Structures are given as structure tokens and as C-alpha cells.
Amino acid sequence: MVEKVITLENVSLIDFLGPDNQNIRQLAAAFPGSKIISRGNEIKIQGQTAVIQRINDILSSLIEHYHEYGQVTDKTVAQYVGASDEEMQDARLASSPDVILFGAKGGVIKAKTANQQRLVDAVNKNDLVFALGPAGTGKTYISVALAVRALKNKEVKKIIISRPVVEAGESLGFLPGDMKEKVDPYLRPIYDALEDMLPPEKFKFYLENKTIEIAPLAYMRGRTLNHAFVLLDEAQNTTPSQLKMFLTRMGPNAKVMVNGDRSQVDLPTKIKSGLFQALDILQDVPGIAFVEMSAEDVVRHRLVKQIVLAYDKHDADQQRAQAERPVRPARYYQPGQRPSDQADDRPADELPVNHEQS
């Protein structure tokens, strides 16, 4: 038997538990094989793992309902107890408009910063959105959540997520296995996000029937992406021709997101990033939105924000030093004349000395 304790915070116990704890007793009666005990602001659940998870989901929904309406009644409890998982999630979403999605384990997925909310609003209003920002700002996670929400709401028929396969500053050499095994390590962050948002069986089903497709950018060539939510991640590592190819795949009823980080370009030095070129070319095109995030939006470990700020300062200092470095005047030579043939215009005391003639 497994035990879980839920602590009620900022909740009026009489309004949530009901007179004489009737709401909790009603919930316990619906799961006779388990125990639900209420003491003060704690609710203790004992039972089998699957049952505890179901009770936990119902209590989470009831807490959301309470914060929205200020009270939980016996009818509210009956509504959530009798609802399927999807119906319960729909009800919770309806009562929490700022929530993007409820994760596979019932956790709330929503914008945590003002710029993340700007990104959500931009995707709601535009068919093509560019999201720029440093590592840890939630670009990929929020984008994947929006894609899953669109699929669940039947706004699209499939999700297509792609990344350019570029090594991050190191040569990995030959990778064994088939094509999927070779490219999966590059796409691992996408899988991690999707596994947070979908139950394992459903995620596996979506992958098998191609409802969710995760593929390298090269696989997009020649396709028309219809009725799909399409996400290109790590777009700073695309070449101009690759990004143009991707953007022109956009078909009817498609929603497209392009995510990138200006500070983490892994392309060879002489190759220009297609993302930077696209930002210049498409800046004034109607119907395209651009959302810029900063270190203030970092939602990973608190040190990530400090690391991003430190690197930004280092880059700014280097650019300033470069700008202040004196530029040597250019030398011009007569046509057909080699530099060594040109008269040296340096002062006499700086001319080279030929000691053999002295």
C-alpha cells in the first residue's frame, strides 16, 4: 500500500472540505479500496498506486475549481469523480484559461514569465512565430506544450518537430545504428518535453501512427505540411537555404514556430546562420510575430540566469574592445606593382637596416 500527503494552501477548509468533511467522505466512498483521511490542512491518501494517482488528479482538479469559484460542493465532487481523464482535464482547462496544458502526471504547464506569456499570445494570433532567447527560457518546452494542446483540441491533425543535426562544438565521429538511432540524441530534448506532457502509451501510439513526427531538418525537403503544428528548434544552426526551405513547407491550416538562440551558433565559422538572415528579411512581413526573451526569463536553476548574464557581459566587453582597437590605414599599390616594389613611406628611423651594406 502506497501513501501520499496533499497539503492545502490558501484554502478555506470549510469551503473546500464541506460541512463535517462531507466532500472528502464522498470522495472516499467512490474508492472503497483506499483510505482518505483529512487532518487540518493535510489530506492523506493510502491505496494502490493507480488509485492514488486518480484520487490525486481529482483533488488537484477540485483545488483548481476552488481557486476559481471559492467553494466545492457535493455536486462538484460527483462531477469530477464521474468524469473521464480527458473530460476532467477539459474542465480544468476551461476554469484556468492561463493554463496551456496539464502534464502526464497532472502538473500544470503554463507561462511563468511575461515574455513566455507573450509567446503564447503570439502563437494564438499568428500562423508563423519566431521565438529568440538564451538557454533555459522555456522556448522549446512552451512550444511543445502549445503543439500538444493544439492536437488535443483537434486544431491540427499532427505535430511535426524538427532540428538541424549539428554537433555542438565537438566531433562525435561515426555513430552506430540505423538513422533513427543516429539522430535521436540530437532530438532528445524534444522527447523529454513530450514525455512530460503525454502518458507513455499515448505518446508511443502517436509516434507509431505518425501523429507526432520528430525528424531532422533534412527530412522536410519536398514536403507540404498541412493541418499541422510545426516546430523548428535550434534554428540558429540552419543555413540560409535550409531555413528558406523549411519556411516554404508551410501548407494550409498550419501553425509554424521557429526557435533559436543568438548566443549558441554551432555552424562552422564561415557559414552564416539562416535564422539571423530571416530575421532581417521577414521583419516587416504581416502575419509573422517575433518574441525576444532575455536572461530574466530563465526558468532553470537560478545559476543558469547568472551564467547567461556573465556570458552576455563577456561578449559585450569583447565587442567594445574590438571597436576601440585602432585600425591600420590601408595601403594602395599601383596596378601590376608588388607590395615590395612600392616605396616605403615609413619614417627613416623605422626603415629596415641592411647591415651587409654598412
mmCIF file of C-alpha atoms in Angstrom:
data_model
loop_
_atom_site.group_PDB
_atom_site.id
_atom_site.type_symbol
_atom_site.label_atom_id
_atom_site.label_comp_id
_atom_site.label_asym_id
_atom_site.label_seq_id
_atom_site.Cartn_x
_atom_site.Cartn_y
_atom_site.Cartn_z
ATOM 1 C CA MET A 1 0.000 0.000 0.000
ATOM 2 C CA VAL A 2 1.301 3.426 -1.013
ATOM 3 C CA GLU A 3 0.726 6.684 0.856
ATOM 4 C CA LYS A 4 0.581 10.270 -0.394
ATOM 5 C CA VAL A 5 0.003 13.503 1.557
ATOM 6 C CA ILE A 6 -1.510 16.617 -0.045
ATOM 7 C CA THR A 7 -1.180 19.941 1.790
ATOM 8 C CA LEU A 8 -3.915 22.516 1.215
ATOM 9 C CA GLU A 9 -2.553 26.058 0.952
ATOM 10 C CA ASN A 10 -4.576 29.284 0.808
ATOM 11 C CA VAL A 11 -7.777 27.254 1.110
ATOM 12 C CA SER A 12 -10.746 27.737 3.463
ATOM 13 C CA LEU A 13 -11.152 24.230 4.878
ATOM 14 C CA ILE A 14 -14.899 24.513 5.463
ATOM 15 C CA ASP A 15 -15.476 25.711 1.879
ATOM 16 C CA PHE A 16 -13.224 23.040 0.386
ATOM 17 C CA LEU A 17 -13.919 20.009 2.607
ATOM 18 C CA GLY A 18 -17.610 20.801 3.165
ATOM 19 C CA PRO A 19 -19.585 20.568 6.433
ATOM 20 C CA ASP A 20 -18.279 17.699 8.555
ATOM 21 C CA ASN A 21 -15.790 16.837 5.777
ATOM 22 C CA GLN A 22 -18.631 15.602 3.576
ATOM 23 C CA ASN A 23 -16.698 16.226 0.330
ATOM 24 C CA ILE A 24 -13.791 14.062 1.444
ATOM 25 C CA ARG A 25 -16.125 11.329 2.716
ATOM 26 C CA GLN A 26 -17.925 11.379 -0.631
ATOM 27 C CA LEU A 27 -14.601 11.048 -2.458
ATOM 28 C CA ALA A 28 -13.517 8.174 -0.168
ATOM 29 C CA ALA A 29 -16.812 6.362 -0.827
ATOM 30 C CA ALA A 30 -16.076 6.397 -4.567
ATOM 31 C CA PHE A 31 -12.801 4.476 -3.934
ATOM 32 C CA PRO A 32 -13.665 1.843 -1.300
ATOM 33 C CA GLY A 33 -10.292 0.077 -1.625
ATOM 34 C CA SER A 34 -8.405 3.135 -0.393
ATOM 35 C CA LYS A 35 -8.282 5.418 2.633
ATOM 36 C CA ILE A 36 -8.620 9.208 2.525
ATOM 37 C CA ILE A 37 -8.011 10.949 5.842
ATOM 38 C CA SER A 38 -8.318 14.716 6.397
ATOM 39 C CA ARG A 39 -6.458 16.290 9.323
ATOM 40 C CA GLY A 40 -6.142 20.051 9.472
ATOM 41 C CA ASN A 41 -4.887 21.277 6.105
ATOM 42 C CA GLU A 42 -3.458 17.868 5.127
ATOM 43 C CA ILE A 43 -5.192 15.093 3.196
ATOM 44 C CA LYS A 44 -3.578 11.662 3.456
ATOM 45 C CA ILE A 45 -4.326 9.065 0.756
ATOM 46 C CA GLN A 46 -3.496 5.358 1.136
ATOM 47 C CA GLY A 47 -4.031 2.677 -1.502
ATOM 48 C CA GLN A 48 -2.701 1.189 -4.724
ATOM 49 C CA THR A 49 -0.524 3.411 -6.922
ATOM 50 C CA ALA A 50 -3.018 3.714 -9.803
ATOM 51 C CA VAL A 51 -5.885 4.573 -7.441
ATOM 52 C CA ILE A 52 -3.800 7.133 -5.564
ATOM 53 C CA GLN A 53 -2.903 8.787 -8.876
ATOM 54 C CA ARG A 54 -6.599 9.003 -9.813
ATOM 55 C CA ILE A 55 -7.556 10.460 -6.419
ATOM 56 C CA ASN A 56 -4.657 12.900 -6.625
ATOM 57 C CA ASP A 57 -5.865 14.066 -10.079
ATOM 58 C CA ILE A 58 -9.393 14.587 -8.741
ATOM 59 C CA LEU A 59 -8.137 16.537 -5.708
ATOM 60 C CA SER A 60 -5.939 18.681 -7.972
ATOM 61 C CA SER A 61 -8.998 19.453 -10.103
ATOM 62 C CA LEU A 62 -11.049 20.282 -7.017
ATOM 63 C CA ILE A 63 -8.320 22.637 -5.769
ATOM 64 C CA GLU A 64 -8.287 24.388 -9.179
ATOM 65 C CA HIS A 65 -12.088 24.611 -9.017
ATOM 66 C CA TYR A 66 -11.955 26.078 -5.507
ATOM 67 C CA HIS A 67 -9.449 28.784 -6.502
ATOM 68 C CA GLU A 68 -11.694 29.710 -9.436
ATOM 69 C CA TYR A 69 -15.099 29.637 -7.706
ATOM 70 C CA GLY A 70 -14.297 29.841 -3.969
ATOM 71 C CA GLN A 71 -16.236 26.715 -2.985
ATOM 72 C CA VAL A 72 -16.523 22.961 -3.577
ATOM 73 C CA THR A 73 -19.921 21.256 -3.248
ATOM 74 C CA ASP A 74 -21.031 17.617 -3.289
ATOM 75 C CA LYS A 75 -22.171 18.140 -6.899
ATOM 76 C CA THR A 76 -18.668 19.336 -7.824
ATOM 77 C CA VAL A 77 -17.131 16.202 -6.272
ATOM 78 C CA ALA A 78 -19.597 13.955 -8.125
ATOM 79 C CA GLN A 79 -18.819 15.734 -11.411
ATOM 80 C CA TYR A 80 -15.068 15.114 -11.126
ATOM 81 C CA VAL A 81 -15.389 11.573 -9.740
ATOM 82 C CA GLY A 82 -17.599 10.564 -12.684
ATOM 83 C CA ALA A 83 -15.545 12.315 -15.372
ATOM 84 C CA SER A 84 -13.058 10.551 -17.632
ATOM 85 C CA ASP A 85 -9.434 11.712 -17.552
ATOM 86 C CA GLU A 86 -9.892 13.810 -20.720
ATOM 87 C CA GLU A 87 -13.205 15.315 -19.540
ATOM 88 C CA MET A 88 -11.625 16.233 -16.218
ATOM 89 C CA GLN A 89 -8.674 17.861 -17.956
ATOM 90 C CA ASP A 90 -11.007 19.807 -20.270
ATOM 91 C CA ALA A 91 -12.961 21.058 -17.250
ATOM 92 C CA ARG A 92 -9.770 22.155 -15.522
ATOM 93 C CA LEU A 93 -8.560 23.929 -18.638
ATOM 94 C CA ALA A 94 -11.883 25.717 -19.026
ATOM 95 C CA SER A 95 -11.671 27.006 -15.450
ATOM 96 C CA SER A 96 -7.988 28.008 -15.817
ATOM 97 C CA PRO A 97 -7.575 29.973 -19.056
ATOM 98 C CA ASP A 98 -3.915 30.767 -18.342
ATOM 99 C CA VAL A 99 -3.038 27.062 -18.226
ATOM 100 C CA ILE A 100 -1.641 25.721 -21.507
ATOM 101 C CA LEU A 101 -1.820 22.065 -20.585
ATOM 102 C CA PHE A 102 -1.858 19.572 -17.736
ATOM 103 C CA GLY A 103 1.135 17.262 -17.906
ATOM 104 C CA ALA A 104 1.167 13.463 -17.936
ATOM 105 C CA LYS A 105 1.359 13.439 -14.124
ATOM 106 C CA GLY A 106 -1.213 16.175 -13.603
ATOM 107 C CA GLY A 107 1.234 19.068 -13.260
ATOM 108 C CA VAL A 108 0.233 22.487 -14.546
ATOM 109 C CA ILE A 109 2.081 23.762 -17.629
ATOM 110 C CA LYS A 110 1.688 27.498 -18.161
ATOM 111 C CA ALA A 111 3.694 30.611 -18.915
ATOM 112 C CA LYS A 112 5.909 31.569 -15.972
ATOM 113 C CA THR A 113 7.207 34.929 -17.200
ATOM 114 C CA ALA A 114 5.780 37.905 -19.082
ATOM 115 C CA ASN A 115 7.724 37.044 -22.247
ATOM 116 C CA GLN A 116 6.593 33.416 -22.121
ATOM 117 C CA GLN A 117 3.015 34.718 -21.997
ATOM 118 C CA ARG A 118 3.821 37.000 -24.944
ATOM 119 C CA LEU A 119 4.962 33.896 -26.818
ATOM 120 C CA VAL A 120 1.698 32.066 -26.019
ATOM 121 C CA ASP A 121 -0.354 35.083 -27.140
ATOM 122 C CA ALA A 122 1.701 35.447 -30.336
ATOM 123 C CA VAL A 123 1.104 31.796 -31.292
ATOM 124 C CA ASN A 124 -2.624 32.199 -30.627
ATOM 125 C CA LYS A 125 -2.802 35.168 -33.017
ATOM 126 C CA ASN A 126 -0.256 34.321 -35.758
ATOM 127 C CA ASP A 127 0.492 31.367 -38.033
ATOM 128 C CA LEU A 128 4.267 31.925 -38.012
ATOM 129 C CA VAL A 129 6.174 32.906 -34.864
ATOM 130 C CA PHE A 130 9.909 33.333 -34.247
ATOM 131 C CA ALA A 131 10.991 32.881 -30.606
ATOM 132 C CA LEU A 132 14.509 34.092 -29.702
ATOM 133 C CA GLY A 133 16.214 33.748 -26.369
ATOM 134 C CA PRO A 134 19.090 32.220 -24.387
ATOM 135 C CA ALA A 135 19.184 28.727 -22.915
ATOM 136 C CA GLY A 136 16.692 27.980 -20.162
ATOM 137 C CA THR A 137 13.987 30.475 -21.151
ATOM 138 C CA GLY A 138 11.448 27.718 -21.905
ATOM 139 C CA LYS A 139 11.230 28.270 -25.679
ATOM 140 C CA THR A 140 11.180 24.581 -26.546
ATOM 141 C CA TYR A 141 9.027 23.482 -23.604
ATOM 142 C CA ILE A 142 6.332 26.115 -24.128
ATOM 143 C CA SER A 143 6.344 25.462 -27.885
ATOM 144 C CA VAL A 144 5.873 21.717 -27.432
ATOM 145 C CA ALA A 145 3.083 22.337 -24.895
ATOM 146 C CA LEU A 146 1.279 24.603 -27.390
ATOM 147 C CA ALA A 147 1.645 21.909 -30.061
ATOM 148 C CA VAL A 148 0.208 19.202 -27.796
ATOM 149 C CA ARG A 149 -2.671 21.481 -26.808
ATOM 150 C CA ALA A 150 -3.476 22.168 -30.471
ATOM 151 C CA LEU A 151 -3.509 18.429 -31.168
ATOM 152 C CA LYS A 152 -5.736 17.644 -28.181
ATOM 153 C CA ASN A 153 -8.142 20.421 -29.166
ATOM 154 C CA LYS A 154 -8.246 18.996 -32.717
ATOM 155 C CA GLU A 155 -6.994 22.303 -34.134
ATOM 156 C CA VAL A 156 -4.366 20.306 -36.057
ATOM 157 C CA LYS A 157 -4.109 16.695 -37.191
ATOM 158 C CA LYS A 158 -0.443 16.166 -36.417
ATOM 159 C CA ILE A 159 2.666 17.609 -34.783
ATOM 160 C CA ILE A 160 5.949 17.836 -36.683
ATOM 161 C CA ILE A 161 9.069 18.800 -34.738
ATOM 162 C CA SER A 162 12.469 19.201 -36.345
ATOM 163 C CA ARG A 163 16.032 20.228 -35.524
ATOM 164 C CA PRO A 164 19.132 20.669 -37.675
ATOM 165 C CA VAL A 165 21.587 17.894 -36.892
ATOM 166 C CA VAL A 166 24.663 19.933 -35.956
ATOM 167 C CA GLU A 167 27.266 18.908 -33.386
ATOM 168 C CA ALA A 168 27.624 21.376 -30.513
ATOM 169 C CA GLY A 169 31.279 22.295 -30.803
ATOM 170 C CA GLU A 170 32.616 18.738 -30.799
ATOM 171 C CA SER A 171 33.134 15.965 -33.322
ATOM 172 C CA LEU A 172 31.190 12.857 -32.367
ATOM 173 C CA GLY A 173 32.567 10.792 -35.242
ATOM 174 C CA PHE A 174 30.754 7.702 -36.510
ATOM 175 C CA LEU A 175 27.537 6.856 -34.661
ATOM 176 C CA PRO A 176 26.347 3.231 -34.813
ATOM 177 C CA GLY A 177 22.789 2.094 -35.566
ATOM 178 C CA ASP A 178 20.075 2.973 -38.073
ATOM 179 C CA MET A 179 19.054 6.527 -38.994
ATOM 180 C CA LYS A 180 16.679 6.890 -36.026
ATOM 181 C CA GLU A 181 19.371 5.783 -33.579
ATOM 182 C CA LYS A 182 21.864 8.201 -35.148
ATOM 183 C CA VAL A 183 19.669 11.313 -34.886
ATOM 184 C CA ASP A 184 17.713 10.593 -31.675
ATOM 185 C CA PRO A 185 20.459 12.017 -29.402
ATOM 186 C CA TYR A 186 20.095 15.388 -31.175
ATOM 187 C CA LEU A 187 16.302 15.291 -30.672
ATOM 188 C CA ARG A 188 16.356 14.114 -27.045
ATOM 189 C CA PRO A 189 15.166 17.462 -25.565
ATOM 190 C CA ILE A 190 12.006 17.181 -27.692
ATOM 191 C CA TYR A 191 11.306 13.646 -26.454
ATOM 192 C CA ASP A 192 11.846 14.782 -22.848
ATOM 193 C CA ALA A 193 9.261 17.559 -23.205
ATOM 194 C CA LEU A 194 6.690 15.294 -24.876
ATOM 195 C CA GLU A 195 7.149 12.595 -22.220
ATOM 196 C CA ASP A 196 6.282 15.228 -19.584
ATOM 197 C CA MET A 197 3.034 16.068 -21.377
ATOM 198 C CA LEU A 198 1.658 12.760 -22.655
ATOM 199 C CA PRO A 199 1.050 9.383 -20.991
ATOM 200 C CA PRO A 200 3.615 6.800 -22.211
ATOM 201 C CA GLU A 201 1.041 4.653 -24.081
ATOM 202 C CA LYS A 202 -0.475 7.618 -25.885
ATOM 203 C CA PHE A 203 2.937 9.063 -26.788
ATOM 204 C CA LYS A 204 4.004 5.686 -28.210
ATOM 205 C CA PHE A 205 0.748 5.437 -30.183
ATOM 206 C CA TYR A 206 1.174 8.942 -31.626
ATOM 207 C CA LEU A 207 4.736 8.139 -32.720
ATOM 208 C CA GLU A 208 3.761 4.826 -34.310
ATOM 209 C CA ASN A 209 0.905 6.264 -36.390
ATOM 210 C CA LYS A 210 2.891 9.412 -37.295
ATOM 211 C CA THR A 211 0.516 11.773 -35.463
ATOM 212 C CA ILE A 212 3.690 13.084 -33.840
ATOM 213 C CA GLU A 213 6.729 13.150 -36.081
ATOM 214 C CA ILE A 214 10.190 14.088 -34.836
ATOM 215 C CA ALA A 215 12.752 14.300 -37.613
ATOM 216 C CA PRO A 216 15.971 16.023 -38.731
ATOM 217 C CA LEU A 217 15.535 19.180 -40.810
ATOM 218 C CA ALA A 218 16.799 17.465 -43.986
ATOM 219 C CA TYR A 219 13.654 15.280 -43.948
ATOM 220 C CA MET A 220 11.449 18.338 -44.546
ATOM 221 C CA ARG A 221 12.638 18.927 -48.126
ATOM 222 C CA GLY A 222 9.946 18.474 -50.775
ATOM 223 C CA ARG A 223 7.061 18.199 -48.306
ATOM 224 C CA THR A 224 3.946 20.338 -47.854
ATOM 225 C CA LEU A 225 2.947 20.438 -44.182
ATOM 226 C CA ASN A 226 -0.868 20.666 -43.987
ATOM 227 C CA HIS A 227 -3.108 20.802 -40.900
ATOM 228 C CA ALA A 228 -0.052 20.530 -38.663
ATOM 229 C CA PHE A 229 1.677 22.294 -35.800
ATOM 230 C CA VAL A 230 5.276 22.531 -36.997
ATOM 231 C CA LEU A 231 8.196 23.441 -34.743
ATOM 232 C CA LEU A 232 11.777 24.074 -35.831
ATOM 233 C CA ASP A 233 14.056 24.123 -32.799
ATOM 234 C CA GLU A 234 17.697 25.349 -32.632
ATOM 235 C CA ALA A 235 17.120 27.349 -35.830
ATOM 236 C CA GLN A 236 20.332 29.340 -35.286
ATOM 237 C CA ASN A 237 22.109 26.246 -36.641
ATOM 238 C CA THR A 238 20.374 26.346 -40.031
ATOM 239 C CA THR A 239 21.951 27.747 -43.171
ATOM 240 C CA PRO A 240 20.011 30.391 -45.153
ATOM 241 C CA SER A 241 18.962 27.823 -47.778
ATOM 242 C CA GLN A 242 17.832 25.326 -45.120
ATOM 243 C CA LEU A 243 15.646 27.837 -43.304
ATOM 244 C CA LYS A 244 14.113 29.114 -46.538
ATOM 245 C CA MET A 245 13.350 25.507 -47.480
ATOM 246 C CA PHE A 246 11.684 24.909 -44.102
ATOM 247 C CA LEU A 247 9.570 28.077 -44.139
ATOM 248 C CA THR A 248 8.283 27.336 -47.635
ATOM 249 C CA ARG A 249 6.959 23.909 -46.494
ATOM 250 C CA MET A 250 4.072 25.694 -44.732
ATOM 251 C CA GLY A 251 0.715 24.410 -46.015
ATOM 252 C CA PRO A 252 -2.966 25.272 -45.399
ATOM 253 C CA ASN A 253 -4.096 25.398 -41.753
ATOM 254 C CA ALA A 254 -0.540 25.056 -40.477
ATOM 255 C CA LYS A 255 0.913 26.721 -37.414
ATOM 256 C CA VAL A 256 4.701 27.161 -37.510
ATOM 257 C CA MET A 257 7.164 28.097 -34.765
ATOM 258 C CA VAL A 258 10.877 28.786 -35.230
ATOM 259 C CA ASN A 259 13.018 28.847 -32.077
ATOM 260 C CA GLY A 260 16.628 29.960 -31.780
ATOM 261 C CA ASP A 261 19.370 31.262 -29.530
ATOM 262 C CA ARG A 262 21.654 34.017 -30.852
ATOM 263 C CA SER A 263 24.450 33.009 -28.463
ATOM 264 C CA GLN A 264 24.729 29.301 -29.341
ATOM 265 C CA VAL A 265 25.536 29.011 -33.044
ATOM 266 C CA ASP A 266 27.324 25.726 -33.776
ATOM 267 C CA LEU A 267 27.783 26.254 -37.519
ATOM 268 C CA PRO A 268 31.321 26.442 -38.989
ATOM 269 C CA THR A 269 32.749 29.953 -38.656
ATOM 270 C CA LYS A 270 32.386 30.962 -42.315
ATOM 271 C CA ILE A 271 28.736 29.836 -42.661
ATOM 272 C CA LYS A 272 26.074 32.465 -41.932
ATOM 273 C CA SER A 273 23.111 31.496 -39.759
ATOM 274 C CA GLY A 274 19.864 31.291 -41.706
ATOM 275 C CA LEU A 275 17.965 32.476 -38.637
ATOM 276 C CA PHE A 276 19.776 35.820 -38.487
ATOM 277 C CA GLN A 277 19.198 36.390 -42.193
ATOM 278 C CA ALA A 278 15.489 35.514 -41.865
ATOM 279 C CA LEU A 279 15.047 37.989 -39.008
ATOM 280 C CA ASP A 280 16.271 40.785 -41.287
ATOM 281 C CA ILE A 281 14.322 39.709 -44.364
ATOM 282 C CA LEU A 282 10.960 38.914 -42.696
ATOM 283 C CA GLN A 283 10.850 41.647 -40.063
ATOM 284 C CA ASP A 284 8.130 43.663 -41.831
ATOM 285 C CA VAL A 285 6.049 40.809 -43.275
ATOM 286 C CA PRO A 286 2.447 40.958 -41.932
ATOM 287 C CA GLY A 287 1.244 37.882 -40.068
ATOM 288 C CA ILE A 288 4.656 36.961 -38.656
ATOM 289 C CA ALA A 289 5.369 37.580 -34.966
ATOM 290 C CA PHE A 290 8.763 37.876 -33.244
ATOM 291 C CA VAL A 291 9.175 37.307 -29.494
ATOM 292 C CA GLU A 292 12.527 38.085 -27.880
ATOM 293 C CA MET A 293 13.360 36.575 -24.489
ATOM 294 C CA SER A 294 16.186 37.507 -22.146
ATOM 295 C CA ALA A 295 18.069 36.222 -19.105
ATOM 296 C CA GLU A 296 15.145 37.463 -16.981
ATOM 297 C CA ASP A 297 13.012 34.662 -18.483
ATOM 298 C CA VAL A 298 15.356 31.822 -17.487
ATOM 299 C CA VAL A 299 13.331 29.238 -15.555
ATOM 300 C CA ARG A 300 16.004 26.585 -14.993
ATOM 301 C CA HIS A 301 18.347 26.507 -11.990
ATOM 302 C CA ARG A 302 18.970 30.009 -10.591
ATOM 303 C CA LEU A 303 22.636 29.768 -11.664
ATOM 304 C CA VAL A 304 21.661 29.474 -15.344
ATOM 305 C CA LYS A 305 20.449 33.079 -15.298
ATOM 306 C CA GLN A 306 23.747 34.230 -13.780
ATOM 307 C CA ILE A 307 25.722 32.193 -16.334
ATOM 308 C CA VAL A 308 23.783 33.742 -19.241
ATOM 309 C CA LEU A 309 24.323 37.256 -17.845
ATOM 310 C CA ALA A 310 28.051 36.614 -17.323
ATOM 311 C CA TYR A 311 28.494 35.390 -20.913
ATOM 312 C CA ASP A 312 26.478 38.354 -22.246
ATOM 313 C CA LYS A 313 28.774 40.748 -20.352
ATOM 314 C CA HIS A 314 31.871 38.941 -21.660
ATOM 315 C CA ASP A 315 30.604 39.172 -25.258
ATOM 316 C CA ALA A 316 29.760 42.870 -24.836
ATOM 317 C CA ASP A 317 33.226 43.588 -23.414
ATOM 318 C CA GLN A 318 34.873 41.812 -26.348
ATOM 319 C CA GLN A 319 32.788 43.734 -28.885
ATOM 320 C CA ARG A 320 33.663 47.020 -27.170
ATOM 321 C CA ALA A 321 37.377 46.162 -27.141
ATOM 322 C CA GLN A 322 37.181 45.249 -30.838
ATOM 323 C CA ALA A 323 35.513 48.569 -31.660
ATOM 324 C CA GLU A 324 38.135 50.545 -29.727
ATOM 325 C CA ARG A 325 41.110 48.789 -31.360
ATOM 326 C CA PRO A 326 42.921 51.203 -33.750
ATOM 327 C CA VAL A 327 42.563 50.371 -37.427
ATOM 328 C CA ARG A 328 45.786 50.479 -39.528
ATOM 329 C CA PRO A 329 45.326 52.554 -42.704
ATOM 330 C CA ALA A 330 45.046 50.537 -45.897
ATOM 331 C CA ARG A 331 47.970 50.644 -48.341
ATOM 332 C CA TYR A 332 47.301 51.099 -52.021
ATOM 333 C CA TYR A 333 49.612 49.882 -54.796
ATOM 334 C CA GLN A 334 49.910 50.773 -58.456
ATOM 335 C CA PRO A 335 48.397 48.263 -60.905
ATOM 336 C CA GLY A 336 50.885 45.487 -61.675
ATOM 337 C CA GLN A 337 53.146 46.529 -58.831
ATOM 338 C CA ARG A 338 54.019 44.186 -55.976
ATOM 339 C CA PRO A 339 53.945 45.483 -52.405
ATOM 340 C CA SER A 340 57.720 45.088 -52.227
ATOM 341 C CA ASP A 341 58.117 47.395 -55.279
ATOM 342 C CA GLN A 342 56.232 50.241 -53.641
ATOM 343 C CA ALA A 343 58.255 52.956 -51.935
ATOM 344 C CA ASP A 344 58.190 52.534 -48.178
ATOM 345 C CA ASP A 345 56.559 55.616 -46.643
ATOM 346 C CA ARG A 346 57.640 54.896 -43.099
ATOM 347 C CA PRO A 347 59.917 57.416 -41.321
ATOM 348 C CA ALA A 348 63.638 56.859 -41.884
ATOM 349 C CA ASP A 349 64.249 55.742 -38.337
ATOM 350 C CA GLU A 350 61.669 52.913 -38.835
ATOM 351 C CA LEU A 351 63.140 51.610 -42.125
ATOM 352 C CA PRO A 352 64.817 48.173 -42.020
ATOM 353 C CA VAL A 353 68.606 48.249 -41.897
ATOM 354 C CA ASN A 354 70.730 46.144 -44.226
ATOM 355 C CA HIS A 355 73.831 45.510 -42.138
ATOM 356 C CA GLU A 356 75.685 43.914 -45.033
ATOM 357 C CA GLN A 357 75.965 47.320 -46.771
ATOM 358 C CA SER A 358 77.246 49.179 -43.739
#
